[in-house]
């Protein structure tokens, strides 16, 4: 049995978790998977990150990643530093050296997957990336292997634990966005600068990767329409509940006859939907295929141990292939365009909407709003105005039938200019 040597670059919480897993679970892995793993070297630019690495169990402890890339005995480079550079240079450098790569780098893969996988294919090495989406949830392997015979029609995902925790807190405790964010930060679910999470950018990176695998689409994160949760209020969450909906930050990809929809935004979904009950910092991914039907993958979407579990799965898969002398198990990521061969523009997508107008409580206000909606080809499904404040501001809630996004944007701009509309209109898209 050949021992597969690993070089870990980035020994933060996940990298240290991978190192510990190889050391502590090595005998179990060897017994179950039939592979022998050794951490030959670790690298981190922060000396403090290396202080708990035992020199008796690791040959190279360094602050320079070149020391690992240039070591001919290292078979697999595990890149866990994140970001674009130097991660991109590290991965491409490892590939040029004929080393396999395992990474959790969603930002890099979502933008530069084509360059990376083309280089790997030319060199005949693997790039495994299960931990880039969904933490411990095996969604990459599911799309790549288990569902490979399916035409994937839809992917809905709660792909960010921070935003799901915040929206859960707002729903269950009735607190404000600011208070829920503070709780998330106090519990370690949100960074001191939470912008990447709450803006929806993190979910967009992950959705791009899933769309490459699920649809064979030539897309990057820049193709994903993205809105965050900053403007969702506890009032909107209460209103949604009254109508039988919950509010989630959904990453949505649909493979339609006239193109691919790619969008991340707050979304009303029925409380009966499989994703509605996903609480706290958990992640879940709903996939619909022509053969498999509807499936839900659920689990921990982040954290050192869950993510390390996925990284270890990728390492072991490569080690098995090396020991069996098989060809690298390289995902098929060459772009094969979906029907229509294009990404649908957001303004061309038809969606139902939740609208909250802030209006002065006077006769004829609702008629004015209805007229604007009708003028822009928007049909009303339900209306609610429970509060009364004669002469003062009150909320009017309208649920619409499906309408073009472009028409809705025009209608909201026009409605917000009406004399008795006192504040900007809140619009949240709906999915069934």
PDB file of N, CA, C and O in Angstrom, residues 29-72:
ATOM      1  N   UNK A  29      -8.970   5.332   8.782  1.00  0.00           N
ATOM      2  CA  UNK A  29      -9.025   5.574   7.341  1.00  0.00           C
ATOM      3  C   UNK A  29      -8.355   4.434   6.588  1.00  0.00           C
ATOM      4  O   UNK A  29      -8.864   3.946   5.570  1.00  0.00           O
ATOM      5  N   UNK A  30      -7.215   3.973   7.093  1.00  0.00           N
ATOM      6  CA  UNK A  30      -6.501   2.892   6.434  1.00  0.00           C
ATOM      7  C   UNK A  30      -7.338   1.613   6.421  1.00  0.00           C
ATOM      8  O   UNK A  30      -7.389   0.894   5.416  1.00  0.00           O
ATOM      9  N   UNK A  31      -8.031   1.353   7.527  1.00  0.00           N
ATOM     10  CA  UNK A  31      -8.851   0.147   7.626  1.00  0.00           C
ATOM     11  C   UNK A  31     -10.077   0.228   6.721  1.00  0.00           C
ATOM     12  O   UNK A  31     -10.429  -0.732   6.034  1.00  0.00           O
ATOM     13  N   UNK A  32     -10.733   1.381   6.704  1.00  0.00           N
ATOM     14  CA  UNK A  32     -11.976   1.523   5.948  1.00  0.00           C
ATOM     15  C   UNK A  32     -11.741   1.751   4.458  1.00  0.00           C
ATOM     16  O   UNK A  32     -12.459   1.211   3.619  1.00  0.00           O
ATOM     17  N   UNK A  33     -10.769   2.609   4.147  1.00  0.00           N
ATOM     18  CA  UNK A  33     -10.574   3.036   2.759  1.00  0.00           C
ATOM     19  C   UNK A  33      -9.407   2.341   2.071  1.00  0.00           C
ATOM     20  O   UNK A  33      -9.267   2.435   0.852  1.00  0.00           O
ATOM     21  N   UNK A  34      -8.569   1.678   2.847  1.00  0.00           N
ATOM     22  CA  UNK A  34      -7.437   0.982   2.248  1.00  0.00           C
ATOM     23  C   UNK A  34      -6.364   1.903   1.728  1.00  0.00           C
ATOM     24  O   UNK A  34      -5.661   1.569   0.775  1.00  0.00           O
ATOM     25  N   UNK A  35      -6.232   3.081   2.353  1.00  0.00           N
ATOM     26  CA  UNK A  35      -5.195   4.024   1.947  1.00  0.00           C
ATOM     27  C   UNK A  35      -4.432   4.509   3.173  1.00  0.00           C
ATOM     28  O   UNK A  35      -4.987   4.606   4.271  1.00  0.00           O
ATOM     29  N   UNK A  36      -3.162   4.786   2.978  1.00  0.00           N
ATOM     30  CA  UNK A  36      -2.312   5.308   4.040  1.00  0.00           C
ATOM     31  C   UNK A  36      -1.976   6.760   3.724  1.00  0.00           C
ATOM     32  O   UNK A  36      -1.474   7.070   2.644  1.00  0.00           O
ATOM     33  N   UNK A  37      -2.284   7.648   4.673  1.00  0.00           N
ATOM     34  CA  UNK A  37      -2.056   9.072   4.467  1.00  0.00           C
ATOM     35  C   UNK A  37      -1.005   9.590   5.438  1.00  0.00           C
ATOM     36  O   UNK A  37      -0.944   9.163   6.601  1.00  0.00           O
ATOM     37  N   UNK A  38      -0.193  10.532   4.962  1.00  0.00           N
ATOM     38  CA  UNK A  38       0.768  11.205   5.824  1.00  0.00           C
ATOM     39  C   UNK A  38       0.806  12.681   5.472  1.00  0.00           C
ATOM     40  O   UNK A  38       0.863  13.053   4.299  1.00  0.00           O
ATOM     41  N   UNK A  39       0.756  13.537   6.513  1.00  0.00           N
ATOM     42  CA  UNK A  39       0.972  14.964   6.297  1.00  0.00           C
ATOM     43  C   UNK A  39       2.471  15.186   6.230  1.00  0.00           C
ATOM     44  O   UNK A  39       3.171  15.183   7.243  1.00  0.00           O
ATOM     45  N   UNK A  40       2.975  15.355   5.014  1.00  0.00           N
ATOM     46  CA  UNK A  40       4.422  15.524   4.818  1.00  0.00           C
ATOM     47  C   UNK A  40       4.849  16.951   5.174  1.00  0.00           C
ATOM     48  O   UNK A  40       5.960  17.175   5.680  1.00  0.00           O
ATOM     49  N   UNK A  41       3.967  17.918   4.904  1.00  0.00           N
ATOM     50  CA  UNK A  41       4.344  19.292   5.182  1.00  0.00           C
ATOM     51  C   UNK A  41       3.134  20.184   5.401  1.00  0.00           C
ATOM     52  O   UNK A  41       2.043  19.905   4.900  1.00  0.00           O
ATOM     53  N   UNK A  42       3.334  21.240   6.178  1.00  0.00           N
ATOM     54  CA  UNK A  42       2.299  22.253   6.380  1.00  0.00           C
ATOM     55  C   UNK A  42       2.923  23.619   6.178  1.00  0.00           C
ATOM     56  O   UNK A  42       4.123  23.823   6.420  1.00  0.00           O
ATOM     57  N   UNK A  43       2.094  24.562   5.750  1.00  0.00           N
ATOM     58  CA  UNK A  43       2.578  25.916   5.476  1.00  0.00           C
ATOM     59  C   UNK A  43       1.537  26.923   5.937  1.00  0.00           C
ATOM     60  O   UNK A  43       0.335  26.744   5.703  1.00  0.00           O
ATOM     61  N   UNK A  44       2.002  27.969   6.592  1.00  0.00           N
ATOM     62  CA  UNK A  44       1.133  29.097   6.916  1.00  0.00           C
ATOM     63  C   UNK A  44       2.020  30.323   7.088  1.00  0.00           C
ATOM     64  O   UNK A  44       3.116  30.229   7.651  1.00  0.00           O
ATOM     65  N   UNK A  45       1.563  31.459   6.598  1.00  0.00           N
ATOM     66  CA  UNK A  45       2.353  32.688   6.699  1.00  0.00           C
ATOM     67  C   UNK A  45       2.390  33.212   8.127  1.00  0.00           C
ATOM     68  O   UNK A  45       3.256  34.014   8.475  1.00  0.00           O
ATOM     69  N   UNK A  46       1.427  32.766   8.962  1.00  0.00           N
ATOM     70  CA  UNK A  46       1.394  33.178  10.366  1.00  0.00           C
ATOM     71  C   UNK A  46       2.094  32.126  11.220  1.00  0.00           C
ATOM     72  O   UNK A  46       1.636  30.978  11.306  1.00  0.00           O
ATOM     73  N   UNK A  47       3.166  32.517  11.859  1.00  0.00           N
ATOM     74  CA  UNK A  47       3.936  31.566  12.663  1.00  0.00           C
ATOM     75  C   UNK A  47       3.091  30.969  13.781  1.00  0.00           C
ATOM     76  O   UNK A  47       3.263  29.794  14.144  1.00  0.00           O
ATOM     77  N   UNK A  48       2.152  31.747  14.332  1.00  0.00           N
ATOM     78  CA  UNK A  48       1.330  31.263  15.434  1.00  0.00           C
ATOM     79  C   UNK A  48       0.481  30.062  15.015  1.00  0.00           C
ATOM     80  O   UNK A  48       0.163  29.195  15.841  1.00  0.00           O
ATOM     81  N   UNK A  49       0.111  30.013  13.729  1.00  0.00           N
ATOM     82  CA  UNK A  49      -0.717  28.900  13.251  1.00  0.00           C
ATOM     83  C   UNK A  49       0.042  27.585  13.237  1.00  0.00           C
ATOM     84  O   UNK A  49      -0.569  26.509  13.220  1.00  0.00           O
ATOM     85  N   UNK A  50       1.366  27.657  13.244  1.00  0.00           N
ATOM     86  CA  UNK A  50       2.199  26.456  13.121  1.00  0.00           C
ATOM     87  C   UNK A  50       2.668  25.920  14.473  1.00  0.00           C
ATOM     88  O   UNK A  50       3.283  24.849  14.534  1.00  0.00           O
ATOM     89  N   UNK A  51       2.348  26.621  15.550  1.00  0.00           N
ATOM     90  CA  UNK A  51       2.943  26.265  16.836  1.00  0.00           C
ATOM     91  C   UNK A  51       2.450  24.919  17.370  1.00  0.00           C
ATOM     92  O   UNK A  51       3.155  24.274  18.154  1.00  0.00           O
ATOM     93  N   UNK A  52       1.261  24.485  16.958  1.00  0.00           N
ATOM     94  CA  UNK A  52       0.728  23.216  17.456  1.00  0.00           C
ATOM     95  C   UNK A  52       1.015  22.040  16.517  1.00  0.00           C
ATOM     96  O   UNK A  52       0.503  20.943  16.736  1.00  0.00           O
ATOM     97  N   UNK A  53       1.801  22.268  15.487  1.00  0.00           N
ATOM     98  CA  UNK A  53       2.158  21.193  14.562  1.00  0.00           C
ATOM     99  C   UNK A  53       3.383  20.452  15.104  1.00  0.00           C
ATOM    100  O   UNK A  53       4.411  21.068  15.405  1.00  0.00           O
ATOM    101  N   UNK A  54       3.267  19.159  15.233  1.00  0.00           N
ATOM    102  CA  UNK A  54       4.347  18.344  15.795  1.00  0.00           C
ATOM    103  C   UNK A  54       5.381  18.002  14.729  1.00  0.00           C
ATOM    104  O   UNK A  54       5.051  17.419  13.691  1.00  0.00           O
ATOM    105  N   UNK A  55       6.650  18.351  14.985  1.00  0.00           N
ATOM    106  CA  UNK A  55       7.720  18.023  14.036  1.00  0.00           C
ATOM    107  C   UNK A  55       7.955  16.520  13.969  1.00  0.00           C
ATOM    108  O   UNK A  55       8.488  16.020  12.980  1.00  0.00           O
ATOM    109  N   UNK A  56       7.528  15.791  14.989  1.00  0.00           N
ATOM    110  CA  UNK A  56       7.674  14.348  14.943  1.00  0.00           C
ATOM    111  C   UNK A  56       6.697  13.687  13.993  1.00  0.00           C
ATOM    112  O   UNK A  56       6.897  12.535  13.579  1.00  0.00           O
ATOM    113  N   UNK A  57       5.629  14.408  13.623  1.00  0.00           N
ATOM    114  CA  UNK A  57       4.609  13.839  12.742  1.00  0.00           C
ATOM    115  C   UNK A  57       4.559  14.529  11.381  1.00  0.00           C
ATOM    116  O   UNK A  57       3.769  14.156  10.522  1.00  0.00           O
ATOM    117  N   UNK A  58       5.375  15.559  11.183  1.00  0.00           N
ATOM    118  CA  UNK A  58       5.347  16.341   9.940  1.00  0.00           C
ATOM    119  C   UNK A  58       6.771  16.762   9.593  1.00  0.00           C
ATOM    120  O   UNK A  58       7.475  17.350  10.422  1.00  0.00           O
ATOM    121  N   UNK A  59       7.219  16.468   8.388  1.00  0.00           N
ATOM    122  CA  UNK A  59       8.611  16.715   8.007  1.00  0.00           C
ATOM    123  C   UNK A  59       8.908  18.187   7.718  1.00  0.00           C
ATOM    124  O   UNK A  59      10.010  18.660   7.975  1.00  0.00           O
ATOM    125  N   UNK A  60       7.940  18.886   7.118  1.00  0.00           N
ATOM    126  CA  UNK A  60       8.179  20.264   6.690  1.00  0.00           C
ATOM    127  C   UNK A  60       7.163  21.182   7.373  1.00  0.00           C
ATOM    128  O   UNK A  60       5.957  21.017   7.209  1.00  0.00           O
ATOM    129  N   UNK A  61       7.648  22.129   8.124  1.00  0.00           N
ATOM    130  CA  UNK A  61       6.804  23.151   8.745  1.00  0.00           C
ATOM    131  C   UNK A  61       7.386  24.489   8.308  1.00  0.00           C
ATOM    132  O   UNK A  61       8.514  24.844   8.673  1.00  0.00           O
ATOM    133  N   UNK A  62       6.638  25.228   7.502  1.00  0.00           N
ATOM    134  CA  UNK A  62       7.231  26.367   6.796  1.00  0.00           C
ATOM    135  C   UNK A  62       6.250  27.512   6.622  1.00  0.00           C
ATOM    136  O   UNK A  62       5.028  27.328   6.691  1.00  0.00           O
ATOM    137  N   UNK A  63       6.805  28.673   6.362  1.00  0.00           N
ATOM    138  CA  UNK A  63       5.991  29.834   6.011  1.00  0.00           C
ATOM    139  C   UNK A  63       5.976  30.098   4.518  1.00  0.00           C
ATOM    140  O   UNK A  63       5.326  31.039   4.053  1.00  0.00           O
ATOM    141  N   UNK A  64       6.666  29.257   3.738  1.00  0.00           N
ATOM    142  CA  UNK A  64       6.737  29.438   2.285  1.00  0.00           C
ATOM    143  C   UNK A  64       6.075  28.264   1.574  1.00  0.00           C
ATOM    144  O   UNK A  64       6.516  27.122   1.705  1.00  0.00           O
ATOM    145  N   UNK A  65       5.035  28.554   0.788  1.00  0.00           N
ATOM    146  CA  UNK A  65       4.348  27.464   0.094  1.00  0.00           C
ATOM    147  C   UNK A  65       5.220  26.814  -0.976  1.00  0.00           C
ATOM    148  O   UNK A  65       5.001  25.662  -1.354  1.00  0.00           O
ATOM    149  N   UNK A  66       6.237  27.522  -1.456  1.00  0.00           N
ATOM    150  CA  UNK A  66       7.144  26.924  -2.446  1.00  0.00           C
ATOM    151  C   UNK A  66       7.860  25.698  -1.887  1.00  0.00           C
ATOM    152  O   UNK A  66       8.214  24.781  -2.642  1.00  0.00           O
ATOM    153  N   UNK A  67       8.069  25.681  -0.575  1.00  0.00           N
ATOM    154  CA  UNK A  67       8.730  24.523   0.030  1.00  0.00           C
ATOM    155  C   UNK A  67       7.902  23.252  -0.166  1.00  0.00           C
ATOM    156  O   UNK A  67       8.465  22.154  -0.300  1.00  0.00           O
ATOM    157  N   UNK A  68       6.579  23.397  -0.191  1.00  0.00           N
ATOM    158  CA  UNK A  68       5.717  22.235  -0.409  1.00  0.00           C
ATOM    159  C   UNK A  68       5.558  21.942  -1.897  1.00  0.00           C
ATOM    160  O   UNK A  68       5.567  20.775  -2.311  1.00  0.00           O
ATOM    161  N   UNK A  69       5.424  22.973  -2.710  1.00  0.00           N
ATOM    162  CA  UNK A  69       5.262  22.760  -4.147  1.00  0.00           C
ATOM    163  C   UNK A  69       6.503  22.105  -4.753  1.00  0.00           C
ATOM    164  O   UNK A  69       6.397  21.316  -5.701  1.00  0.00           O
ATOM    165  N   UNK A  70       7.668  22.414  -4.211  1.00  0.00           N
ATOM    166  CA  UNK A  70       8.915  21.898  -4.775  1.00  0.00           C
ATOM    167  C   UNK A  70       9.342  20.563  -4.182  1.00  0.00           C
ATOM    168  O   UNK A  70      10.372  20.007  -4.597  1.00  0.00           O
ATOM    169  N   UNK A  71       8.586  20.055  -3.226  1.00  0.00           N
ATOM    170  CA  UNK A  71       8.931  18.765  -2.629  1.00  0.00           C
ATOM    171  C   UNK A  71       8.374  17.646  -3.510  1.00  0.00           C
ATOM    172  O   UNK A  71       7.159  17.495  -3.646  1.00  0.00           O
ATOM    173  N   UNK A  72       9.248  16.867  -4.085  1.00  0.00           N
ATOM    174  CA  UNK A  72       8.819  15.826  -5.030  1.00  0.00           C
ATOM    175  C   UNK A  72       8.053  14.690  -4.379  1.00  0.00           C
ATOM    176  O   UNK A  72       7.385  13.919  -5.071  1.00  0.00           O
TER     177      UNK A  72
END
